[in-house]
Coordinates of C-alpha atoms in Angstrom, one line a residue:
X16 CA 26.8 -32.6 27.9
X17 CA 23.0 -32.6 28.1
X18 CA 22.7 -30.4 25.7
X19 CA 24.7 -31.6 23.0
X20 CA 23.1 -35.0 23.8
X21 CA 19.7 -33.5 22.9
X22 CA 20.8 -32.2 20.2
X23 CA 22.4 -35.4 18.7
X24 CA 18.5 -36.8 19.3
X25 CA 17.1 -33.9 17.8
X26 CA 19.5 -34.7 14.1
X27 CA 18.7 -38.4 14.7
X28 CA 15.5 -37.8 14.5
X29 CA 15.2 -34.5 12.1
X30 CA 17.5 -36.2 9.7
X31 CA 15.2 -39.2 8.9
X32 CA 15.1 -39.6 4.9
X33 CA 10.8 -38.8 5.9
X34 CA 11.6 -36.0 8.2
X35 CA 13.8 -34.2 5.5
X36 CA 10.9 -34.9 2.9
X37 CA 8.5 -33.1 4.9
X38 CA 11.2 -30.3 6.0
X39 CA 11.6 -29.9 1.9
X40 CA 8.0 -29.6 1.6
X41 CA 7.4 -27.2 4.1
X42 CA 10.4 -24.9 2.8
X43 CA 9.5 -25.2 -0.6
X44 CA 5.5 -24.8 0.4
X45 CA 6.2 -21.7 2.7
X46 CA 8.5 -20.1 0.0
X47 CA 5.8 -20.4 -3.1
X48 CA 3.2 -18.8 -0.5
X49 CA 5.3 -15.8 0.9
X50 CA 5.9 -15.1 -2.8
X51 CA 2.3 -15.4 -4.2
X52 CA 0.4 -12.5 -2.2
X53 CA -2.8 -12.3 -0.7
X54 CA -2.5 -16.1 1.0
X55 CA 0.4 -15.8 3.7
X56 CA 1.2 -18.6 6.2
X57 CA -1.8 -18.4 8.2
X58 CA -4.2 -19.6 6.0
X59 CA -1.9 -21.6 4.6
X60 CA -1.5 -23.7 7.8
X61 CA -4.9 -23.8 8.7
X62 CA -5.9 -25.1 5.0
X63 CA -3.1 -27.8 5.7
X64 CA -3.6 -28.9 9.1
X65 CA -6.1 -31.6 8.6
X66 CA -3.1 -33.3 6.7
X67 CA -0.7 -33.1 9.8
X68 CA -3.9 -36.0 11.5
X69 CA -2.1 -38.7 9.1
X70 CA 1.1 -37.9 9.5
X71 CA 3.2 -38.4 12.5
X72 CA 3.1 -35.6 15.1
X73 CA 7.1 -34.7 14.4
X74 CA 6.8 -34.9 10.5
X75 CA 3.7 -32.9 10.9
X76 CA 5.1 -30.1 13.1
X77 CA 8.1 -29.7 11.2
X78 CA 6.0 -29.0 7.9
X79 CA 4.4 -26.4 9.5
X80 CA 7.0 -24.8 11.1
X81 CA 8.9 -24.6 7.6
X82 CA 6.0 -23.3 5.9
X83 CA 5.9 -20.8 8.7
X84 CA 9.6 -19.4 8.7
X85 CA 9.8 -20.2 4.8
X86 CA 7.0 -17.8 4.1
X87 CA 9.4 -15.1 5.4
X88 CA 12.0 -15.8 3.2
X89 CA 9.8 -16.0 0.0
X90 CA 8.3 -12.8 0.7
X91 CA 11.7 -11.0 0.4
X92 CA 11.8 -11.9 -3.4
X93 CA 8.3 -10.3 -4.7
X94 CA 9.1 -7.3 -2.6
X95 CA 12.6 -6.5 -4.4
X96 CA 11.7 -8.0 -7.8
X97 CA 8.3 -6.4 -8.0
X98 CA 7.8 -3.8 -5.0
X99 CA 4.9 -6.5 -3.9
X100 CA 5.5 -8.1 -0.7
X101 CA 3.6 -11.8 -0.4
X102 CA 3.7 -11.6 3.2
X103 CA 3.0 -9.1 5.5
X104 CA 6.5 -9.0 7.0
X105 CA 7.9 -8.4 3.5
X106 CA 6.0 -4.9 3.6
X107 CA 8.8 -3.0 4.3
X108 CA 11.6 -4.7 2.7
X109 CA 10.2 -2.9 -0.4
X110 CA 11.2 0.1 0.6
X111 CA 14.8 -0.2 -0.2
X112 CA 14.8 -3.5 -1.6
X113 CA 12.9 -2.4 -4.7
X114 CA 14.5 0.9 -5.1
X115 CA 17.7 -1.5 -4.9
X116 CA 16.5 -3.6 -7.8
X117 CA 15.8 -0.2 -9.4
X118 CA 19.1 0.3 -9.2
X119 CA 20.5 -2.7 -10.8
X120 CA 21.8 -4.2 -7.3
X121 CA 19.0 -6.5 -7.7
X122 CA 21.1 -9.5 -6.8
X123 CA 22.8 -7.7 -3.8
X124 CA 19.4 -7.0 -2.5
X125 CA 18.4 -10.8 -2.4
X126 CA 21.2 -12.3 -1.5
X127 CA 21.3 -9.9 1.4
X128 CA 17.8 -10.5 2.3
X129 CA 18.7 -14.4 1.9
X130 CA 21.7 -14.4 3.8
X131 CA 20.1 -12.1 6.6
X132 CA 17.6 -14.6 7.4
X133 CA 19.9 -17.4 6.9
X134 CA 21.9 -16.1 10.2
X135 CA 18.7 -15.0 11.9
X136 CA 17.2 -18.3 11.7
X137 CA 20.1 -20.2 12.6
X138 CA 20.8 -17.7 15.9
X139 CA 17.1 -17.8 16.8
X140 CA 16.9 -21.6 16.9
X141 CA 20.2 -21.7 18.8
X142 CA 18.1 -19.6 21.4
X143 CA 15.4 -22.0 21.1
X144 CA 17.6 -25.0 21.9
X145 CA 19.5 -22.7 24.7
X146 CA 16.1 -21.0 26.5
X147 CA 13.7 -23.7 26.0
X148 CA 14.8 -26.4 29.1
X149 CA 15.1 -24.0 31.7
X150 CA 11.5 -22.1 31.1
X151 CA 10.3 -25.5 30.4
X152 CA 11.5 -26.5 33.9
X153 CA 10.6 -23.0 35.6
X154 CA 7.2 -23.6 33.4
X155 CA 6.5 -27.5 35.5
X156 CA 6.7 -25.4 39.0
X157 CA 3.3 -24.0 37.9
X158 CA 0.4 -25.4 38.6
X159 CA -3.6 -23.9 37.7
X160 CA -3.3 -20.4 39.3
X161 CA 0.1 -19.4 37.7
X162 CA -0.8 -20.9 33.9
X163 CA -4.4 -18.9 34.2
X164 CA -2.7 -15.5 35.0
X165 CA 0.3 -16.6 32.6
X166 CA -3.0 -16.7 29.9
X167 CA -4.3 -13.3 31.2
X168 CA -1.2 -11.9 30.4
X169 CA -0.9 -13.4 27.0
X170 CA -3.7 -12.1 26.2
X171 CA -3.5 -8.7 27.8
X172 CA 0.2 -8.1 26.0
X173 CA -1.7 -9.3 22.5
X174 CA -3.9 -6.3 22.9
X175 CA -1.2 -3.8 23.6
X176 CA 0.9 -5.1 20.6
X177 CA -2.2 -5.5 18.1
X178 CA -2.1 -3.1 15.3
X179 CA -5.1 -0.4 15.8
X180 CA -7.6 0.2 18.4
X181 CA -6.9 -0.8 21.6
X182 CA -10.8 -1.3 22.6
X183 CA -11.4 -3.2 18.8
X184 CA -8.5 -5.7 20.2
X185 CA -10.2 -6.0 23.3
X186 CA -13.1 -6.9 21.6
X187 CA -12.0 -9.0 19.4
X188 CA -10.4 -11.3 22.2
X189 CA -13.6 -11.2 24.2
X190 CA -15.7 -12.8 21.1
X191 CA -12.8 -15.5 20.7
X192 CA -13.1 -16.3 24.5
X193 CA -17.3 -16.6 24.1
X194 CA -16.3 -18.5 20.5
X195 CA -14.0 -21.3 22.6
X196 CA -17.1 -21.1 25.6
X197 CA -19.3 -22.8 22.3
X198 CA -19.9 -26.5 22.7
X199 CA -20.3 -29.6 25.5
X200 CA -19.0 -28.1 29.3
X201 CA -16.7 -30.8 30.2
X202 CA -18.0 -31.0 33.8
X203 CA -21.6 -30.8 33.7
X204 CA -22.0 -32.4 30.6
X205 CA -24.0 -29.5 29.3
X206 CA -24.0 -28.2 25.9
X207 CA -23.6 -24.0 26.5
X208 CA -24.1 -21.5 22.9
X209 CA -25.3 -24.2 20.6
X210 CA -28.8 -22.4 20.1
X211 CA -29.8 -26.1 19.8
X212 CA -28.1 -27.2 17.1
X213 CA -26.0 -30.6 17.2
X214 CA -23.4 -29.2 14.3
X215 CA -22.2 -27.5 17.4
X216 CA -22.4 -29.9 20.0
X217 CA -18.3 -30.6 20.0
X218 CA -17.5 -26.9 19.6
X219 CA -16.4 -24.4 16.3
X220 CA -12.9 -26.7 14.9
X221 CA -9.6 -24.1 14.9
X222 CA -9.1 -25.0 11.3
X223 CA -12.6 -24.0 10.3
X224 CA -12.5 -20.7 12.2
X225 CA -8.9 -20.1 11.4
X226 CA -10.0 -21.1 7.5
X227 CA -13.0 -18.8 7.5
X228 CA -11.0 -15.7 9.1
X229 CA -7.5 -16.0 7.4
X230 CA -8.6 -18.0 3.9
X231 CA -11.6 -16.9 2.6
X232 CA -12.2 -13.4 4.3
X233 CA -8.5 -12.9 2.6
X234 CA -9.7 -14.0 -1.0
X235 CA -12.8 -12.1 -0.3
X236 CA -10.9 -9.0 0.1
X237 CA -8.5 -9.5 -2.9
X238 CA -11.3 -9.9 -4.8
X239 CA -12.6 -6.6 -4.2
X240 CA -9.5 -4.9 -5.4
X241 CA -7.9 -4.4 -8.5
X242 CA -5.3 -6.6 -9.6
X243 CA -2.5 -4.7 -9.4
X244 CA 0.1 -4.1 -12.6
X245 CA 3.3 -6.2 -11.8
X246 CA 6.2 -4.9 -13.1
X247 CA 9.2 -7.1 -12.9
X248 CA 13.1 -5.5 -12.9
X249 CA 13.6 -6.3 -16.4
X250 CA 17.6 -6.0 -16.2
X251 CA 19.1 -9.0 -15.9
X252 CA 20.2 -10.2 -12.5
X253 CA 23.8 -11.3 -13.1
X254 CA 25.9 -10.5 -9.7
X255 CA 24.3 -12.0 -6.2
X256 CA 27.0 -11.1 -3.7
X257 CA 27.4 -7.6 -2.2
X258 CA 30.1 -5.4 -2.2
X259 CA 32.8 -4.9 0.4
X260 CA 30.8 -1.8 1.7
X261 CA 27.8 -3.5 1.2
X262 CA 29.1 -6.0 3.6
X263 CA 29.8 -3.6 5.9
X264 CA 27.2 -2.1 6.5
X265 CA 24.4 -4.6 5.9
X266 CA 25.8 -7.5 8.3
X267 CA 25.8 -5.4 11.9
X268 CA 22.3 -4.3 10.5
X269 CA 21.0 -7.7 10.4
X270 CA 23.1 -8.7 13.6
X271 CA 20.8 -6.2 15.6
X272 CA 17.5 -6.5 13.6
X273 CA 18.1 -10.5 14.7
X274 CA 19.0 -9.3 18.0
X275 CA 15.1 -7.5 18.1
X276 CA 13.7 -9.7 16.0
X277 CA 14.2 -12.5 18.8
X278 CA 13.0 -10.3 21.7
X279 CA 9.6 -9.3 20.1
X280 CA 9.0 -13.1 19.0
X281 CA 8.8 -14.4 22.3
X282 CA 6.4 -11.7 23.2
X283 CA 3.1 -12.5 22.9
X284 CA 1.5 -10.6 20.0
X285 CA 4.7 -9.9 18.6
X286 CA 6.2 -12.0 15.6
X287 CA 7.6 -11.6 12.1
X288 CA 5.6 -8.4 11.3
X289 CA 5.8 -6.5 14.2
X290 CA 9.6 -7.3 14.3
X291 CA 10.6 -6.3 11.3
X292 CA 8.6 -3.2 11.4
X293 CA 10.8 -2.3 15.0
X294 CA 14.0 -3.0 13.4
X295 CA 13.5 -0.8 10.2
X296 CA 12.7 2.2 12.6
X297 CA 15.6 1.3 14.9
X298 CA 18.1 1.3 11.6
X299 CA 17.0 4.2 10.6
X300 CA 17.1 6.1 14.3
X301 CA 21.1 4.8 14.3
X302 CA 22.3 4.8 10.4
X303 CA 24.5 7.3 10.0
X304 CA 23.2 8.0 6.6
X305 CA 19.4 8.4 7.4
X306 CA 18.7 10.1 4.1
X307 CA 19.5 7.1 2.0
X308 CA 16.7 5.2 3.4
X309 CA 14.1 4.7 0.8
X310 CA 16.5 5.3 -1.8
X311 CA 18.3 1.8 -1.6
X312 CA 19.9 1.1 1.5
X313 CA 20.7 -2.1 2.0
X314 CA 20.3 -1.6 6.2
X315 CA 16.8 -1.0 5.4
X316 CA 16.8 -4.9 3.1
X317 CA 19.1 -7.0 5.6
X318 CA 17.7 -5.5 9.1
X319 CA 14.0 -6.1 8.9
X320 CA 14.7 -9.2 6.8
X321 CA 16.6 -10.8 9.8
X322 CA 14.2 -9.3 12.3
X323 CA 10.9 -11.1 10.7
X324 CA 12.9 -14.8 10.2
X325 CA 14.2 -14.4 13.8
X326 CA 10.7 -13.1 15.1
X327 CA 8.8 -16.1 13.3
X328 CA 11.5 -18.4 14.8
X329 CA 11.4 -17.2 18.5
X330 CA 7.9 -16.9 18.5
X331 CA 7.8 -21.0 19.2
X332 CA 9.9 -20.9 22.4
X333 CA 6.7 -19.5 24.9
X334 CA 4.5 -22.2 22.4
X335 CA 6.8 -25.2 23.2
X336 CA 8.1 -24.4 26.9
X337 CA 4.6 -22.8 28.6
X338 CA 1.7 -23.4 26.3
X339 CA 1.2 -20.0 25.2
X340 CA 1.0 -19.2 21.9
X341 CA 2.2 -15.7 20.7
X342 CA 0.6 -15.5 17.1
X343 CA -1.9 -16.7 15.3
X344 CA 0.4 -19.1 13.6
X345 CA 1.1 -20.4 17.1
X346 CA -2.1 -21.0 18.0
X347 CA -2.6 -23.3 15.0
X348 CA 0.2 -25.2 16.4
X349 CA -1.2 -25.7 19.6
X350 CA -4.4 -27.2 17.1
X351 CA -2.0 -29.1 15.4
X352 CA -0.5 -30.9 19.2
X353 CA -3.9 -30.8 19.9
X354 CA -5.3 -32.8 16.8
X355 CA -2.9 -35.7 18.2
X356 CA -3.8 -35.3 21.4
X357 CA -0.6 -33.7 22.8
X358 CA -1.4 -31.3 25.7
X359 CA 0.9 -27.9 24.7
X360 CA 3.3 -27.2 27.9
X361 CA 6.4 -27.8 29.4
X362 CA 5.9 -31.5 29.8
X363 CA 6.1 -32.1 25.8
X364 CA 10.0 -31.9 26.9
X365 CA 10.4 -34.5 28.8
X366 CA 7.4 -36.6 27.4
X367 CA 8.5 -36.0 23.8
X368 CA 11.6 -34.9 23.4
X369 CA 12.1 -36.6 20.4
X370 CA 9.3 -34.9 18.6
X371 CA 10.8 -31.1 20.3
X372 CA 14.2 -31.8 19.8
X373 CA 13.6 -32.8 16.2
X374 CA 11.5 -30.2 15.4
X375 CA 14.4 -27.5 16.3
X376 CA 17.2 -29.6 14.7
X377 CA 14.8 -29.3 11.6
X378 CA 15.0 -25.5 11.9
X379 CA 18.6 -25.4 11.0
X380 CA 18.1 -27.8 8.2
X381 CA 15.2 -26.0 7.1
X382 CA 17.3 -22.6 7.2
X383 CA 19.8 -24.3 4.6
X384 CA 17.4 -25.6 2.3
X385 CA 15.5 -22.3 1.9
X386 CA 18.8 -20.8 0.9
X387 CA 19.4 -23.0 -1.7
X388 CA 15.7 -23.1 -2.8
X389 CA 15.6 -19.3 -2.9
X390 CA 18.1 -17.6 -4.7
X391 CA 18.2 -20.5 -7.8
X392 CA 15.0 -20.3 -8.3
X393 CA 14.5 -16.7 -8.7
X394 CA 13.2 -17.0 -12.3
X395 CA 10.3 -19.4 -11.7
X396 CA 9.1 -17.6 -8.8
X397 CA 9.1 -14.1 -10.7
X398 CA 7.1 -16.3 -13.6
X399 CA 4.7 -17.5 -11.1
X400 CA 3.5 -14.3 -10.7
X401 CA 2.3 -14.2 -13.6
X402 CA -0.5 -16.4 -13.0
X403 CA -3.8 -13.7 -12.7
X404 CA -5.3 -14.3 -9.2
X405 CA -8.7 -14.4 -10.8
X406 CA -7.5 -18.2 -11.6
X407 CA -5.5 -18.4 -8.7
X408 CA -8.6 -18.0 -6.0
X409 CA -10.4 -20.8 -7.3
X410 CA -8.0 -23.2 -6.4
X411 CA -6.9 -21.6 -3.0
X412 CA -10.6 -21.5 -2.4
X413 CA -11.3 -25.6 -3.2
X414 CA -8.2 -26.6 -0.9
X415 CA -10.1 -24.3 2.3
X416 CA -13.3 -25.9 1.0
X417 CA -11.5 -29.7 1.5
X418 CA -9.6 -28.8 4.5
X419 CA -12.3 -27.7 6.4
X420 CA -14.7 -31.0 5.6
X421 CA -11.4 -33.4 6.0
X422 CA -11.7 -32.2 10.1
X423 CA -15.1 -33.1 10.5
X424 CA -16.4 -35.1 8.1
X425 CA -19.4 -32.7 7.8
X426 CA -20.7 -30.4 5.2
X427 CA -21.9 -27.4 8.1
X428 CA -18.8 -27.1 8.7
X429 CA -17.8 -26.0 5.4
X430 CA -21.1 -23.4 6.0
X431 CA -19.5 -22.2 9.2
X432 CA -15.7 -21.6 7.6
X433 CA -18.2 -19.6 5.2
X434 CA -20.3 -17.6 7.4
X435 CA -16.5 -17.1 9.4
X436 CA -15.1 -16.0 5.8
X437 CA -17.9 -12.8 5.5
X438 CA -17.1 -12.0 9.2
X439 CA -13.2 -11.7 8.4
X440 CA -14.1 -9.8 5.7
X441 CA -16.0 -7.5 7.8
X442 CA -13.4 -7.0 10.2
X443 CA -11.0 -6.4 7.6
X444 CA -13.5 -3.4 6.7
X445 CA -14.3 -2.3 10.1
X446 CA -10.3 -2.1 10.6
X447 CA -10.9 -5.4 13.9
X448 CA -7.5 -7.2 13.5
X449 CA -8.5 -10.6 13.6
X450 CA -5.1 -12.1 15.2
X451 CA -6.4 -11.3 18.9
X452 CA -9.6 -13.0 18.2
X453 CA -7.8 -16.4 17.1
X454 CA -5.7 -16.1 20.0
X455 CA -9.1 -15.7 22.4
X456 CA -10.3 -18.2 21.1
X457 CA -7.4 -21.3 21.3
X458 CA -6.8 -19.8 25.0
X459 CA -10.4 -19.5 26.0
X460 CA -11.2 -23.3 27.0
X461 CA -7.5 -23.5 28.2
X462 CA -8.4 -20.3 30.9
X463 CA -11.8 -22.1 32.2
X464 CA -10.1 -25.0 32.9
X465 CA -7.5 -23.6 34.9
X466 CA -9.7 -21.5 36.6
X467 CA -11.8 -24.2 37.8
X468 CA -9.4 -25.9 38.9
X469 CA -7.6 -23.6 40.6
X470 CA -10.8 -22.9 42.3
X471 CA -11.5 -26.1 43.0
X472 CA -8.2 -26.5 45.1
X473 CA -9.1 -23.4 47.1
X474 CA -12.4 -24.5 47.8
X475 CA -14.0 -21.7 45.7
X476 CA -11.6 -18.8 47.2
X477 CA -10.4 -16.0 44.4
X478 CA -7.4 -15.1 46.5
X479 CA -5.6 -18.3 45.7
X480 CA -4.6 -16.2 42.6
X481 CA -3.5 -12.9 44.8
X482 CA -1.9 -15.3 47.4
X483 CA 0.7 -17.4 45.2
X484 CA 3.8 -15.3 44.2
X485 CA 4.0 -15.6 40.8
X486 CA 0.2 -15.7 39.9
X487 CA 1.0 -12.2 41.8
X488 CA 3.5 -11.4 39.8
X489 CA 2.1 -11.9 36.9
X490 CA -1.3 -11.0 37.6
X491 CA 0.5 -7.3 38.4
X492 CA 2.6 -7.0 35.1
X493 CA -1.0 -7.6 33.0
X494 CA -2.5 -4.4 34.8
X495 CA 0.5 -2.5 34.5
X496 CA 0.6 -3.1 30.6
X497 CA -3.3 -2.4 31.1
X498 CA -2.8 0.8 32.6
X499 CA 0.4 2.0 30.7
X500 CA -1.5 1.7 27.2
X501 CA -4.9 3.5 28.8
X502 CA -2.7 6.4 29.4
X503 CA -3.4 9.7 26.9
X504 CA -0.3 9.8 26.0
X505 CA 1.2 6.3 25.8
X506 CA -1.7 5.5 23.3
X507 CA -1.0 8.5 21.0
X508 CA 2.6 7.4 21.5
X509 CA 1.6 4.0 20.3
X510 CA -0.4 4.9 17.6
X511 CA 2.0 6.7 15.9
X512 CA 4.8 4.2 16.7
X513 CA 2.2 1.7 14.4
X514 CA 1.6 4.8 12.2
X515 CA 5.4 4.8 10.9

C-alpha cells in the first residue's frame, strides 16, 4: 500500500501542467541533442544547469533527467538514417541499424529502436521505484566510515569500467580529487591551491569544469576534423512496424539487453555506453544467426537500444538512494541538488519525497512523450542535420560562454571553463577519459568530509574503518576489483573486451 501511495504522490506531483512543461522540454531538448552530434547530454546539462537555480528543484531535476534518457533515444535516429550516431551510445546501433535502412526496413529499424527503449525505460523506472526505499533505508544505517569506503569503491569500480588505461583512469581521478581539494577548508578556514588568487577562494564551480571538459574541449575536437559527408536513406520511409519475425526475434533481444542494461547502470562507471556496448556482444555470443550481424539484424538495433535507455535510467538509483553518482551525468545531478542546497543521500526520501517520487513518475511520462516526439518527427530531425557545424559551434559555444558566467557572476570564470576546454582537448588527444576525472572531482570534498569525521569520532584511530562491518566489507570488494584488474591477464582480457 506504501508503495502505490508513493506513487500516487509521485503523478500528483509529476503531472502538474509546470512539471509536464519541463518534462516536454527535456524530451524534446535531449532528443534534438542525441541527434545533432558532437554535443551529447553531458555538455548539454552542464551548459543548462545554471537554469535549474530559478526553477524549482523538482521541475529542475526532471528537465535534466529527460534530457538525459531523451538523448538516448534521439541518437537511435542519426545512426539508422545516416550511419552517424549523436550520442555515444548510439555507436553501435549503426551497425545493423544503418545496414537496415540500407535495406529499405528503415522504418522497422526505428520503430524497433523506439519501441526498445520505450519498454526499457518503463522497466528501469519500475526498478527505480521498486529498489530505491530499501537501499535508501539500508543506505541511513551508515554513518561517515561506511559512506567514505562506499566512495572509495565508487571510485575504484569507475577505474576498472573506464574505457582505456587503467593507470590514465587512475590519474585522472587523482587530479579531480586535488581539483575538489581547491578552495576555503571548511574547518580551518584556510584557503588550500588558490596560488593566491581570490577567483578561487570558493573553489572551481562543477558547471565550469564540467563546461570546459565536456563543451568546449568537444567543439574543439570537432573542429579539428572534417565535416563528414551525410548521406541520408533517400527511399522513402513508408512502413514503421516490424514484421511477425521481426517481432520475434527483436523483442527477447531487447528484454535481455534491458535486463543488462539495468545491471551495468547501477554500477558505478557503467551507463548508457558501456551498456549498450555489453548487450550487442552478448546478442551476438547467443543469436543463432551470428553471421547476419552487421548485415541488418534487428537483435543488433533493439538489444543495445534497450540496454543504453535502461542503463541511463538505472544509473539514478545509487545517485538518489546513497549519494553516489555513477556517471558523469550523475555527478551533475548531485551539482544540480547541490545548487539548491539538497545534500544527495538517502535522506532526500524521506525529506523530499515529493521532489523523488515525482521525478520517477516523470520518467514514465517522459518515456511516452519521447515516443510520440520521435518517430513523427523523423523528417525535421533528418533536415536538422543539415545545418553545417561550422554554424552550429558558434551558438553551442555562446550558450557554454553564458552558462558558465550565470553561476558566478564573474568573467574568470568564463577564463577557467576556457583553460578547462584546452585541457579536455588534450585528454581527448592523449587518449585520458575525462569521465573518471569529473567523478574525482564531485566526490573529492564529499570523501574529506567523511573522513574527518569519521576520524573525529574515533579520536584520530584509522581502524574505525577496518573495525565496522560494512566499511570492511566494502573496503575489501574495492581491493579485490583493484587487484583482479592489475592481473596480466584480466587486463589483456579487459582490453580486448573494450577493443570489440
Amino acid at each position: 500500500m506504501e508503495f502505490l501511495s508513493n506513487l500516487a504522490l509521485g503523478f500528483s506531483v509529476a503531472l502538474t501542467p509546470a512539471n509536464l512543461v519541463f518534462a516536454f522540454v527535456g524530451a524534446m531538448i535531449g532528443t534534438l541533442i542525441g541527434v545533432l552530434p558532437g554535443i551529447g547530454p553531458i555538455a548539454t546539462i552542464a551548459m543548462l544547469l545554471p537554469l535549474t537555480f530559478h526553477l524549482e528543484p523538482t521541475a529542475g531535476l526532471i528537465m535534466l533527467a529527460g534530457i538525459f534518457y531523451g538523448a538516448q533515444y534521439g541518437g537511435s535516429t542519426t545512426a539508422i538514417l545516416i550511419n552517424l550516431p549523436g550520442e555515444t551510445s548510439s555507436v553501435v546501433t549503426t551497425l545493423d541499424g544503418h545496414q537496415m535502412a540500407r535495406n529499405g526496413r528503415a522504418g522497422a529499424a526505428l520503430a524497433a529502436a523506439a519501441l526498445a527503449s520505450f519498454l526499457a525505460g518503463c522497466v528501469s523506472t519500475a526498478l527505480i521505484a521498486t529498489l530505491a526505499p530499501p537501499l535508501a533505508r539500508v543506505g541511513q544505517s551508515f554513518g561517515a566510515p561506511e559512506y567514505f569506503s562506499l566512495m572509495v569503491l565508487g571510485l575504484i569500480a569507475a577505474v576498472v569500467l573506464a574505457h582505456g588505461s587503467v593507470l590514465k583512469a587512475i590519474a585522472m581521478i587523482v587530479l579531480g580529487l586535488l581539483l575538489g581539494l581547491i578552495g576555503t577548508d571548511g574547518n580551518t578556514g584556510g584557503q588550500r591551491f588558490t596560488f593566491g588568487l581570490n577567483e578561487l577562494a570558493d573553489g572551481i564551480d562543477v558547471a565550469t569544469l564540467a563546461i570546459g571538459l565536456f563543451g568546449i574541449s568537444e567543439i574543439m575536437a570537432n573542429l579539428t576534423q572534417r565535416e563528414s559527408s551525410r548521406e541520408p536513406v533517400v527511399q522513402k520511409i513508408t512502413r514503421l512496424w516490424p514484421t511477425g519475425e521481426e517481432f520475434r526475434r527483436g523483442w527477447p533481444a531487447a528484454l535481455r539487453g534491458t535486463a543488462l542494461g539495468a545491471v551495468l547502470g547501477v554500477l558505478p562507471g557503467g551507463g548508457a555506453t558501456l551498456s549498450a556496448f555489453a548487450a550487442y556482444a552478448l546478442e551476438k555470443r547467443v543469436s543463432d544467426r551470428p553471421g547476419m550481424f552487421g548485415r541488418g539484424a534487428i537483435e543488433g538495433v533493439a538489444a543495445p537500444e534497450a540496454a543504453n535507455n535502461a542503463g541511463a535510467q538505472s544509473s539514478f538509483i545509487p545517485m538518489l538512494t546513497l549519494g553516489l553518482p555513477g556517471n558523469p551525468v550523475m555527478a551533475l545531478m548531485i551539482g544540480a541538488l547541490m545548487i539548491h542546497g539538497i545534500q544527495p543521500g538517502p535522506q532526500i526520501m524521506t525529506e523530499r519525497p515529493q521532489m523523488f517520487w515525482g521525478m520517477v513518475a516523470s520518467m514514465w511520462i517522459g518515456n511516452l512523450m519521447l515516443v510520440i516526439i520521435n518517430l513523427p518527427l523523423i523528417g525535421m530531425w533528418v533536415q536538422l542535420l543539415k545545418v553545417p557545424y561550422r554554424f552550429l559551434y558558434l551558438a553551442v559555444l555562446l550558450f557554454c560562454a553564458i552558462g558558465v558566467y550565470t553561476v558566478s557572476n564573474s568573467p574568470a570564470a568564463v577564463v577557467m571553463a576556457a583553460i578547462f576546454g584546452v585541457a579536455g582537448f588534450v585528454f581527448q588527444r592523449l587518449s585520458c577519459e575525462p569521465a573518471p576525472l569529473i567523478l574525482g572531482f564531485v566526490l573529492g570534498p564529499l570523501m574529506e568530509e567523511n573522513l574527518r569525521r569519521a576520524l573525529r569520532v574515533s579520536g584520530g584511530d584509522p581502524m574505525i574503518f577496518v573495525n565496522r562491518p560494512i566499511s570492511l566489507g566494502l573496503l575489501i570488494v574495492a581491493l579485490v576489483l583493484l587487484l583482479i584488474v592489475a592481473l596480466p591477464a584480466i587486463r589483456s582480457g579487459r582490453e580486448q573486451a573494450f577493443q570489440e
